[in-house]
mmCIF file of C-alpha atoms in Angstrom:
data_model
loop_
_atom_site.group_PDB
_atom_site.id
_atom_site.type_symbol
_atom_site.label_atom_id
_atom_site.label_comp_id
_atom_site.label_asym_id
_atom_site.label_seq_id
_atom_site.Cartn_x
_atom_site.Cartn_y
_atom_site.Cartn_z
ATOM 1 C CA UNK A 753 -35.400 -21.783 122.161
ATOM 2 C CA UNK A 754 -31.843 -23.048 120.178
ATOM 3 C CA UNK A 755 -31.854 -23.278 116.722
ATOM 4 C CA UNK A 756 -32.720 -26.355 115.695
ATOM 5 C CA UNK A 757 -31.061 -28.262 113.323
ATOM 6 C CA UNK A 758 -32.730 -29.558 110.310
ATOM 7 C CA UNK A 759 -31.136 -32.453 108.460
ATOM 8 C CA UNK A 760 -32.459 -33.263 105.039
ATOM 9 C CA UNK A 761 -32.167 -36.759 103.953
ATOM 10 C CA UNK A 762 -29.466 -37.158 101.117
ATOM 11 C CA UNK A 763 -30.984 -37.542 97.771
ATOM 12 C CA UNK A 764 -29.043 -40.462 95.762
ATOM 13 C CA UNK A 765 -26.965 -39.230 92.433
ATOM 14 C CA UNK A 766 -26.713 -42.596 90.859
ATOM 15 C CA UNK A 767 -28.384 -42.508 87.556
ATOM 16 C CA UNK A 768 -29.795 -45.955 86.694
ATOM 17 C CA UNK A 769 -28.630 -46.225 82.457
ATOM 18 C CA UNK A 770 -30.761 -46.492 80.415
ATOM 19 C CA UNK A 771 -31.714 -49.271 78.543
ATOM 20 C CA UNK A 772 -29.789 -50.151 75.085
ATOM 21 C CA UNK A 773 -32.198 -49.485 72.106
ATOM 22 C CA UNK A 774 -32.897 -52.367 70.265
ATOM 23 C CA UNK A 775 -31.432 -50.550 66.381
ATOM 24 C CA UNK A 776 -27.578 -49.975 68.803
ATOM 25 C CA UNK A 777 -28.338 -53.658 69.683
ATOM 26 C CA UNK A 778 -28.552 -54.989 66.302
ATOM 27 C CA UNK A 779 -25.669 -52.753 65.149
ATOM 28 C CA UNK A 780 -23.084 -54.041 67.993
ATOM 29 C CA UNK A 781 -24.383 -57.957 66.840
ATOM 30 C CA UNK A 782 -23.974 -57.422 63.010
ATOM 31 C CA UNK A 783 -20.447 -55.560 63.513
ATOM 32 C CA UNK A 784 -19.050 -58.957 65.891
ATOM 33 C CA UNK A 785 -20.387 -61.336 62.847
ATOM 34 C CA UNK A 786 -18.440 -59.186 60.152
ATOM 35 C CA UNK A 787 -15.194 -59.142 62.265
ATOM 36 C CA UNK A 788 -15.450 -63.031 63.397
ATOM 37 C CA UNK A 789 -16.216 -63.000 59.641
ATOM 38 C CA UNK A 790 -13.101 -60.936 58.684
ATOM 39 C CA UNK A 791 -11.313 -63.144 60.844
ATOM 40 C CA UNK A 792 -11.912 -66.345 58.759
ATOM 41 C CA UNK A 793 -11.583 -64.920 55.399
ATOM 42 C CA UNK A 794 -8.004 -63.412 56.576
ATOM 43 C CA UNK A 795 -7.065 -66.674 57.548
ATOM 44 C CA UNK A 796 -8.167 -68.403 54.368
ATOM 45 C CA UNK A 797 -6.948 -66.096 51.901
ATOM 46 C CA UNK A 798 -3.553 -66.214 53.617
ATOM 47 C CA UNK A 799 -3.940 -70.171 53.977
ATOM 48 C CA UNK A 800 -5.096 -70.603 50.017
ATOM 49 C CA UNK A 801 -1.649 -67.833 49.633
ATOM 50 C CA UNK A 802 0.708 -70.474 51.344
ATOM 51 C CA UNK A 803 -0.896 -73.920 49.547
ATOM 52 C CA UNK A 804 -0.605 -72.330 46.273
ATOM 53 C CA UNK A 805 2.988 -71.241 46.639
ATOM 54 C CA UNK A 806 3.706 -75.052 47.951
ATOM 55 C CA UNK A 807 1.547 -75.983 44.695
ATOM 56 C CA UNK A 808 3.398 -74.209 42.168
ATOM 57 C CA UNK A 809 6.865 -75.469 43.232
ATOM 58 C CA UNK A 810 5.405 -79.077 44.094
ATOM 59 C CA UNK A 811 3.900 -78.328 40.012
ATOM 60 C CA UNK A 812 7.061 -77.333 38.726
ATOM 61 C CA UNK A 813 9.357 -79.887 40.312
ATOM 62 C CA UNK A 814 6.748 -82.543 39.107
ATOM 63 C CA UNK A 815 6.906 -80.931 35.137
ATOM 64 C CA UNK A 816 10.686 -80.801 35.296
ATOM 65 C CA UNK A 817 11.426 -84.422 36.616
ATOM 66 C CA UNK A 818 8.483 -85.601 33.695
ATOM 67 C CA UNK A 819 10.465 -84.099 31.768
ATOM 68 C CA UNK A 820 13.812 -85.279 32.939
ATOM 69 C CA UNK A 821 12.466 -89.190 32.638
ATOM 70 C CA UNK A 822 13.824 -90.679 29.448
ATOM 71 C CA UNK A 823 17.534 -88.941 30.433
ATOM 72 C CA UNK A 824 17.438 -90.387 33.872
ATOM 73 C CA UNK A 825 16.739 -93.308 32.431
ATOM 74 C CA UNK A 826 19.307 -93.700 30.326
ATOM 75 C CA UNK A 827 22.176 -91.836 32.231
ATOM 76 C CA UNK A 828 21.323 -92.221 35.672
ATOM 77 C CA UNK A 829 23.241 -90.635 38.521
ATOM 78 C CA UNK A 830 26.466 -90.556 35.984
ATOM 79 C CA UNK A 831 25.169 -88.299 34.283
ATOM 80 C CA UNK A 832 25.950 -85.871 37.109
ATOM 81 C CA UNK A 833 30.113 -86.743 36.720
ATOM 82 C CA UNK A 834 29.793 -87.265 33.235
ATOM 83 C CA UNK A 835 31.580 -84.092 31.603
ATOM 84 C CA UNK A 836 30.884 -84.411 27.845
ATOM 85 C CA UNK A 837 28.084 -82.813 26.142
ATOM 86 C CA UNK A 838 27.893 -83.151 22.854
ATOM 87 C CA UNK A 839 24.039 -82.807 21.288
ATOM 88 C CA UNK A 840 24.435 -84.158 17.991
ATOM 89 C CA UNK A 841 21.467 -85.866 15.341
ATOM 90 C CA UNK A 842 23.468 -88.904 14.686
ATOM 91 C CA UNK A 843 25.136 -89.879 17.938
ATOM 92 C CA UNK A 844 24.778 -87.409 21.275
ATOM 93 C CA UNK A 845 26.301 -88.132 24.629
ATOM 94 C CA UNK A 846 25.035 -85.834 27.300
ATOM 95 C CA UNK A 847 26.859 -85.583 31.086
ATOM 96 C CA UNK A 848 25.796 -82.454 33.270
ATOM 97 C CA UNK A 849 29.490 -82.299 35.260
ATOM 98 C CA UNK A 850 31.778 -79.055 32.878
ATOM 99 C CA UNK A 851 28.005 -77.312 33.236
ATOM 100 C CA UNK A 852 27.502 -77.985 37.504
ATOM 101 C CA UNK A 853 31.733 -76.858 37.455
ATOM 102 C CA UNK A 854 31.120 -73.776 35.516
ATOM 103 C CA UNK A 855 27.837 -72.837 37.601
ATOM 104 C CA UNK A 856 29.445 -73.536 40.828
ATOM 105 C CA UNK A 857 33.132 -72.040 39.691
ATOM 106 C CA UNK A 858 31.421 -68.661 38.408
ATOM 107 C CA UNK A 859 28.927 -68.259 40.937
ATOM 108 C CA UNK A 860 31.795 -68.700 44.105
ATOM 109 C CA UNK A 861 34.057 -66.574 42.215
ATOM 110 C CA UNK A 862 31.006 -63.632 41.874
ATOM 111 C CA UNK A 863 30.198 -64.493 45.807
ATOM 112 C CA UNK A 864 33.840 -64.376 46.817
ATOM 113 C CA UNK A 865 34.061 -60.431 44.635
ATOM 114 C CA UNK A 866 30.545 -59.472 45.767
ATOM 115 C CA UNK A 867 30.114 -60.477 49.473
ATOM 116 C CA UNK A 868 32.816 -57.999 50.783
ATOM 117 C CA UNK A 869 31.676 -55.026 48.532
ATOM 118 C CA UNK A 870 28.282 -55.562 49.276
ATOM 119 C CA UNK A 871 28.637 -55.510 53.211
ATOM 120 C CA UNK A 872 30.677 -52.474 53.204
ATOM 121 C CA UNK A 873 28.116 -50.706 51.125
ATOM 122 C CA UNK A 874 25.500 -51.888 54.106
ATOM 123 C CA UNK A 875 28.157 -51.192 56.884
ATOM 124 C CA UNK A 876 28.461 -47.963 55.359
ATOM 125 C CA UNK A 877 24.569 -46.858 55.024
ATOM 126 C CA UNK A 878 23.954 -48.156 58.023
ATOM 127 C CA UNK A 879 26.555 -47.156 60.640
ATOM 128 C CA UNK A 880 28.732 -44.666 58.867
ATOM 129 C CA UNK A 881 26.922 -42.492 56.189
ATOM 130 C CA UNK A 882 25.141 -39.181 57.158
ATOM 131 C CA UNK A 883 21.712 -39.239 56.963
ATOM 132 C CA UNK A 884 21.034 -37.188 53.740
ATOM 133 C CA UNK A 885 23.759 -39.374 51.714
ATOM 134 C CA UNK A 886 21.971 -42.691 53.430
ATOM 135 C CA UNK A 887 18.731 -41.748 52.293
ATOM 136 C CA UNK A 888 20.423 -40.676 48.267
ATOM 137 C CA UNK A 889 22.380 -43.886 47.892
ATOM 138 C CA UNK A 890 20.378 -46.720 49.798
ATOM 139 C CA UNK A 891 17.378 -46.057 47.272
ATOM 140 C CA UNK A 892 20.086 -46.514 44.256
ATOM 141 C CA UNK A 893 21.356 -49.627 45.592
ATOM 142 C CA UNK A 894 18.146 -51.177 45.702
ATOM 143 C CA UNK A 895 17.262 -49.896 42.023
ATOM 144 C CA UNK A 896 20.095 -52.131 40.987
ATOM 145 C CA UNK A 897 18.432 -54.705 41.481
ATOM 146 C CA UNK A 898 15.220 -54.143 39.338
ATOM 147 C CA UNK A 899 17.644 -53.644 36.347
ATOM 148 C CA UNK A 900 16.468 -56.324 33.903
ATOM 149 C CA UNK A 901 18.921 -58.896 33.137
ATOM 150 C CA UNK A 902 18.858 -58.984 29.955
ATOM 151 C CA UNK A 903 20.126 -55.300 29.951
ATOM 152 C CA UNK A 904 23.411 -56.673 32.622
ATOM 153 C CA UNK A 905 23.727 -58.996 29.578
ATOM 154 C CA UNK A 906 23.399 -56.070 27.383
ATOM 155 C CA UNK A 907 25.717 -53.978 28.449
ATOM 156 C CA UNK A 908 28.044 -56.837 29.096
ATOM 157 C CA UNK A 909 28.655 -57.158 25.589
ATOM 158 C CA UNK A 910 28.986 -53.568 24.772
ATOM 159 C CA UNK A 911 30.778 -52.618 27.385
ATOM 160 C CA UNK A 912 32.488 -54.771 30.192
ATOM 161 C CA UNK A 913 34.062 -58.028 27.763
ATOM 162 C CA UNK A 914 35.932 -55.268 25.525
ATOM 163 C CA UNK A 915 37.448 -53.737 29.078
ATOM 164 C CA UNK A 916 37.893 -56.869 30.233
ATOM 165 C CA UNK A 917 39.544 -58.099 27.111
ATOM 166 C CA UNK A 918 41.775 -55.005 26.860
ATOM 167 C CA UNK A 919 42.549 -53.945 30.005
ATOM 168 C CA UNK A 920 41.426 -56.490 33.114
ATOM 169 C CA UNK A 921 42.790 -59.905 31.785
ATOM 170 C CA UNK A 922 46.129 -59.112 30.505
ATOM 171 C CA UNK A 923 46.887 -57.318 33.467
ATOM 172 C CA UNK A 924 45.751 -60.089 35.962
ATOM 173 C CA UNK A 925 47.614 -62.867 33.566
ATOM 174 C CA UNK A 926 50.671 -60.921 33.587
ATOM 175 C CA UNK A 927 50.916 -60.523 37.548
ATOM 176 C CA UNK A 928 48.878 -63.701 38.753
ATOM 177 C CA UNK A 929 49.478 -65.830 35.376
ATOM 178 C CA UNK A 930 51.566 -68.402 37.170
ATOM 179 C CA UNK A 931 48.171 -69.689 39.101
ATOM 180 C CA UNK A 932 45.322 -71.866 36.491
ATOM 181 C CA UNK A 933 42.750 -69.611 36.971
ATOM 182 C CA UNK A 934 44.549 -66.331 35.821
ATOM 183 C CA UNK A 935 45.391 -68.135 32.461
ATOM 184 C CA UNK A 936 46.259 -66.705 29.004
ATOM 185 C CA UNK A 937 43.152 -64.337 27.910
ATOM 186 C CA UNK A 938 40.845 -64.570 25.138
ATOM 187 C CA UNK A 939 40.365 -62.742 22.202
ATOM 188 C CA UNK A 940 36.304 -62.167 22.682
ATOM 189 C CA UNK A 941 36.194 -61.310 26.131
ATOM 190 C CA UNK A 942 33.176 -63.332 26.430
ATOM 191 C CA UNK A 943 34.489 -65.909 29.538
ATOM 192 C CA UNK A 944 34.042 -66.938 32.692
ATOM 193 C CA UNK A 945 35.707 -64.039 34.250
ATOM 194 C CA UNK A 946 33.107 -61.660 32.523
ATOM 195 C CA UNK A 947 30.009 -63.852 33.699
ATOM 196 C CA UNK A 948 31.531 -63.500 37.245
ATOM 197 C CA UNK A 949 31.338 -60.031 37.309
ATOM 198 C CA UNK A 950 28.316 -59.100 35.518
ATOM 199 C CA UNK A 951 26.933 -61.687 38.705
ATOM 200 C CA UNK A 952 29.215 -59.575 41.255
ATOM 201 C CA UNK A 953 26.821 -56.806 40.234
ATOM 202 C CA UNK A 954 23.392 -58.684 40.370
ATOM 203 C CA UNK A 955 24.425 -59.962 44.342
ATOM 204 C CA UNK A 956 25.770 -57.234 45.519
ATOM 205 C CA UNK A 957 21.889 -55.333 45.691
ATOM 206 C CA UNK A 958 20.637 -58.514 47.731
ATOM 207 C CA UNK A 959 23.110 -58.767 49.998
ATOM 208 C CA UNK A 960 23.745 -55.139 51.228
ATOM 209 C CA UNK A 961 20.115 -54.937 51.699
ATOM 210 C CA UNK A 962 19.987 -57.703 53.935
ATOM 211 C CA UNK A 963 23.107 -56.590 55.532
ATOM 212 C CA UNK A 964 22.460 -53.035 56.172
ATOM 213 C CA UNK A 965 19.472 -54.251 58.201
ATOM 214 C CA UNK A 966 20.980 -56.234 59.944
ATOM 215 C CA UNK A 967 24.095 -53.974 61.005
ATOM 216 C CA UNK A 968 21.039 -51.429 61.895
ATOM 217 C CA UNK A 969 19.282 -53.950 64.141
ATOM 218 C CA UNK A 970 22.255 -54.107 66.189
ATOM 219 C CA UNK A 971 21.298 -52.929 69.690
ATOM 220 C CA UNK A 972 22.606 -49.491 70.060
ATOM 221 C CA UNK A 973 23.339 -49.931 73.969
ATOM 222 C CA UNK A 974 26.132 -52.362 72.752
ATOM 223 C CA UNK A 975 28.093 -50.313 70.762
ATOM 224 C CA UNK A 976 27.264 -47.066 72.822
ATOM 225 C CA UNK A 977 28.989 -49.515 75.969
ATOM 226 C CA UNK A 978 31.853 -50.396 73.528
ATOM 227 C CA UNK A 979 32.721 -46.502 72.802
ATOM 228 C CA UNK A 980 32.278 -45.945 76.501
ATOM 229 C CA UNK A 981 35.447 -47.990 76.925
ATOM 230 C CA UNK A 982 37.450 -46.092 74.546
ATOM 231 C CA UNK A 983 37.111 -48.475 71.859
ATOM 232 C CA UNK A 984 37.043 -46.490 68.445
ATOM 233 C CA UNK A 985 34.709 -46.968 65.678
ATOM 234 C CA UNK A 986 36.609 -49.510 64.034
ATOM 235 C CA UNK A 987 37.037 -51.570 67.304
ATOM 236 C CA UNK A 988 32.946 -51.252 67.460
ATOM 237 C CA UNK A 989 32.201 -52.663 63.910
ATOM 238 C CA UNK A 990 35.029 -55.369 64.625
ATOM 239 C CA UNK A 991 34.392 -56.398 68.372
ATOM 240 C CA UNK A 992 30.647 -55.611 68.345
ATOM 241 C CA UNK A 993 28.656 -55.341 64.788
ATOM 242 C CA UNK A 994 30.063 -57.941 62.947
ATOM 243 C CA UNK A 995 30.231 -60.875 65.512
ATOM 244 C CA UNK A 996 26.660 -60.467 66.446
ATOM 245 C CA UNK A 997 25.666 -60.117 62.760
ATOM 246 C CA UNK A 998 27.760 -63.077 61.573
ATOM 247 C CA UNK A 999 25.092 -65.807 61.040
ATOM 248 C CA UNK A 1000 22.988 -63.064 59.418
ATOM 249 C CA UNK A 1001 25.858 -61.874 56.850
ATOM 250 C CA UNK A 1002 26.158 -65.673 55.856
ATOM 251 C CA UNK A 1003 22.739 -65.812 55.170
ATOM 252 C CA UNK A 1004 22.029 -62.662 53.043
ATOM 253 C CA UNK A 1005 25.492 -64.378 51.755
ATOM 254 C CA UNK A 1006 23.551 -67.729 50.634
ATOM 255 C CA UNK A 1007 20.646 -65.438 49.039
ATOM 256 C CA UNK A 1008 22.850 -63.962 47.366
ATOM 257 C CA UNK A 1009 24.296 -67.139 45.895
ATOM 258 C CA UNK A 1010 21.291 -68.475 45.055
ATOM 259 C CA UNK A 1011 20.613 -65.200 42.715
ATOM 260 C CA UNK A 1012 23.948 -65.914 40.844
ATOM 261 C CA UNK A 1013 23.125 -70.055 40.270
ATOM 262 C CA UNK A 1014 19.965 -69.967 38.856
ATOM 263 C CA UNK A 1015 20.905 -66.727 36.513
ATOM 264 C CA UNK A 1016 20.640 -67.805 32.780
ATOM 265 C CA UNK A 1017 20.347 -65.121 30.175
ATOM 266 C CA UNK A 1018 22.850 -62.336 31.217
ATOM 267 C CA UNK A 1019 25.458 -64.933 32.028
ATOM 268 C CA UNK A 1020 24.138 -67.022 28.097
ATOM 269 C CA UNK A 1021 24.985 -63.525 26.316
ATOM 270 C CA UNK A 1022 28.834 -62.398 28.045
ATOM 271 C CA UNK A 1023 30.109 -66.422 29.368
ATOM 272 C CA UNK A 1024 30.971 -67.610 25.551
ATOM 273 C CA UNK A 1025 28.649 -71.221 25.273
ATOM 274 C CA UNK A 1026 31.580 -73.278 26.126
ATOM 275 C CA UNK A 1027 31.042 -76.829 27.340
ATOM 276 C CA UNK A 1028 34.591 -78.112 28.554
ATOM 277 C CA UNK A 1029 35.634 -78.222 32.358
ATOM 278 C CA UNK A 1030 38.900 -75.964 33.096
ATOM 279 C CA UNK A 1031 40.095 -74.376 35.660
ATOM 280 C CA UNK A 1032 41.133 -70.377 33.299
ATOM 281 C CA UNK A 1033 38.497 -67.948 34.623
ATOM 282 C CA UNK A 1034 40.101 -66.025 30.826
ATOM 283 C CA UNK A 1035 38.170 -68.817 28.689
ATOM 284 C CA UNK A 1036 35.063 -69.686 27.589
ATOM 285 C CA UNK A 1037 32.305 -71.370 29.632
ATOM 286 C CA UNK A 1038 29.170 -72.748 30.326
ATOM 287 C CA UNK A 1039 26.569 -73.061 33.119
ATOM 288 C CA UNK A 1040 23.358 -74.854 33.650
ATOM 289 C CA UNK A 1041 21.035 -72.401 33.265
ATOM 290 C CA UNK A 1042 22.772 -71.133 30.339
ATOM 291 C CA UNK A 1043 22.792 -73.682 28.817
ATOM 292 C CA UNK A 1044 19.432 -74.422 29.003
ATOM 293 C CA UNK A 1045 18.370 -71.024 27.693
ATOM 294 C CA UNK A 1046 20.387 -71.352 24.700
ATOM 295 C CA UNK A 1047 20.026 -75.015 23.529
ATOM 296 C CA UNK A 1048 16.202 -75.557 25.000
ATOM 297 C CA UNK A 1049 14.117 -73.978 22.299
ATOM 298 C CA UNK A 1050 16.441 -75.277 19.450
ATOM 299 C CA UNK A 1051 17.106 -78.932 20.676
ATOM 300 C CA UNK A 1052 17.851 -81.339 18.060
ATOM 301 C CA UNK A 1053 16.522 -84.374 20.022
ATOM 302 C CA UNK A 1054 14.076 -85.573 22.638
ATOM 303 C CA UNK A 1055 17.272 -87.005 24.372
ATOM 304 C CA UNK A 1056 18.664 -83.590 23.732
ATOM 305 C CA UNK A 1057 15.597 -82.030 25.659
ATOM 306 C CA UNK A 1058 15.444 -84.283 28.337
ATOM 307 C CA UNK A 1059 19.007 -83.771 29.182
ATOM 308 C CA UNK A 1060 18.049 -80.249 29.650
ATOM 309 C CA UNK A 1061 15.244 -81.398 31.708
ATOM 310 C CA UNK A 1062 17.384 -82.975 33.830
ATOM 311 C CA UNK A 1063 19.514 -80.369 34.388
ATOM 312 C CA UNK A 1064 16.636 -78.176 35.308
ATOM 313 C CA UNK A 1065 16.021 -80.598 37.781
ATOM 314 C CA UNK A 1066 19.530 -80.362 38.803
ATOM 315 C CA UNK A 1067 19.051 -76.527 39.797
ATOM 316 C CA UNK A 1068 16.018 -76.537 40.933
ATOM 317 C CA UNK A 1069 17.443 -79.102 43.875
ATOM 318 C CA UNK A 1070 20.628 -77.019 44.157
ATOM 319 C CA UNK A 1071 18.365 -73.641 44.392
ATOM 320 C CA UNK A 1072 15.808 -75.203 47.090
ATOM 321 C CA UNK A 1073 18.746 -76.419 48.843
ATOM 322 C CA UNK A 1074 20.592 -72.896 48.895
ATOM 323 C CA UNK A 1075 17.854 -71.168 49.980
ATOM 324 C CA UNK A 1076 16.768 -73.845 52.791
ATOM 325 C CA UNK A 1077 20.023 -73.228 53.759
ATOM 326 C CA UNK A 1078 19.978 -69.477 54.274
ATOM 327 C CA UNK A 1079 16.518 -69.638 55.653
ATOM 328 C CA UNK A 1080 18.017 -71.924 58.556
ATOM 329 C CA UNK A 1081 21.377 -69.720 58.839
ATOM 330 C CA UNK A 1082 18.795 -66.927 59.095
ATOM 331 C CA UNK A 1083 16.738 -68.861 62.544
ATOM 332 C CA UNK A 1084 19.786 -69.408 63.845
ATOM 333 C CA UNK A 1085 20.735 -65.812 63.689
ATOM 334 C CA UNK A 1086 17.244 -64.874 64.695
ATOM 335 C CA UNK A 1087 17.267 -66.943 67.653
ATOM 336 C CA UNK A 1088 20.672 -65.167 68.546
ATOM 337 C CA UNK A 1089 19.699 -62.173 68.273
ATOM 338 C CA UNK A 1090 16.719 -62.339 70.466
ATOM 339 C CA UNK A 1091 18.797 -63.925 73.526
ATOM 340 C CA UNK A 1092 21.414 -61.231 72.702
ATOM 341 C CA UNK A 1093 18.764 -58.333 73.133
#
């Protein structure tokens, strides 16, 4: 006989699981109503974050116009064009339009000083530092910015209005002294002038930030093409970096703005208290919020306080509308940046 062949049935290998325990059961339940639950607080803590924010400036604007009443009142709309202020017992006229000049004159003049230092600084960190000297001075720029104000003002006084009235101002009169601005200097140094710059510091932190990221966000494929063409690093930050970047620099621009018009005490201590309109940067000056932290607390009339109200109100409009304004620059450039990339 052959050999015969034997063939043994297959036995199956599937293993049939076994069935959940009832304590894993409970466990899996409990952990979906804590996240479901962690869900819904998240959401209403960050809700209750967002309607309190919209409360407390809805709360302010509504204390500042109460408080603005009896001068709206009485001056109206003129009182923005008005340009006398004069906060006597006896007889006191009140017009907001030498303080919205000198807010709007020393705040340009800081943006115009501070915008082009303060983008070369990000320019710099970004695209052109090495990476130990980025990480040293980026740090320090920022850190300018938590300097309290009150110390800018400081060491304006000590410091910056005798240079200025030394050194700066008769130089700039005697080159530039045929234009308004660059008028005959003052014996102080406390002026417009000084104000600017002591804001020219307090901007430039914001906007070089803001600029330096954005200058890093650039997509590096760009400017690697652009250098693949022979165009040299200078071509690259002109042709490529700052065209694409152009609606964000305007932005970080309008933050930086913003700082420099609501600024009150550094500016009250170094701009002199003045309440005239003139065109001399060299003279004494005045802006709204200075003027409201130096006459509020020793007003000699309700009229007297109300007018300051209402030129609270005043910046608090031109502020939100500054800001709104950079936040929509800032879509725009967001929007162009992702079709770019």
């Amino acid at each position: 006989m052959g050999r015969d062949s034997i063939t043994l049935p297959r036995m199956s290998a599937t293993v049939t699981p076994a069935a959940p325990r009832p304590t894993a059961m409970r466990r899996r339940s409990w952990r979906k109503r804590g996240d479901r639950f962690g869900d819904a607080a998240m959401y209403a803590i960050c809700l209750g974050a967002a309607l309190l924010g919209a409360a407390v400036i809805v709360a302010i604007a509504y204390q500042v116009v109460h408080g603005a009443q009896p001068a709206i009142s009485k001056f109206g709309l003129g009182f923005i064009t008005s340009t006398e202020w004069k906060p006597t017992e006896q007889f006191s006229v009140f017009g907001a339009g030498s303080l919205l000049f000198g807010t709007l004159f020393s705040s340009f003049f800081a943006l115009l000083l501070g915008a082009p230092i303060a983008i070369s600084i990000g320019l710099y960190l970004s695209l052109l530092a090495p990476k130990a000297v980025r990480g040293v001075v980026s740090p320090l720029v920022e850190l300018l910015a938590a300097v309290p104000s009150v110390i800018l003002g400081f060491w304006g006084i000590l410091i910056l209005a005798p240079f200025v009235k030394s050194t700066i101002e008769p130089a700039l009169h005697s080159v530039l002294g045929f234009i308004p601005i660059f008028g005959e200097p003052q014996t102080t140094g406390s002026s417009v002038f000084t104000a600017s710059l002591i804001l020219t510091i307090m901007i430039i932190p914001i906007i070089a930030s803001v600029s330096r990221d954005l200058f890093m966000a650039v997509p590096s494929e760009l400017q690697d093409g652009a250098a693949a063409l022979g165009s040299t690093r200078w071509e690259v930050i002109r042709g490529v970096v700052l065209p694409s970047t152009l609606s964000g620099m305007i932005a970080a621009s309008l933050l930086g703005l913003g700082r420099a018009l609501g600024e009150a005490i550094a500016v009250a201590q170094v701009i002199g208290g003045g309440t005239e309109s003139h065109l001399s940067l060299f003279k004494n000056g005045g802006t709204m919020a200075s003027i409201i932290a130096l006459q509020f607390p020793s007003a000699v009339s309700a009229i007297h306080t109300a007018s300051l109200y209402y030129i609270a109100a005043l910046l608090l409009v031109i502020g939100v509308a500054s800001n709104l304004l950079a936040s929509w620059v800032g879509i725009r450039f967001g929007s162009a940046g992702g079709a770019m990339r």
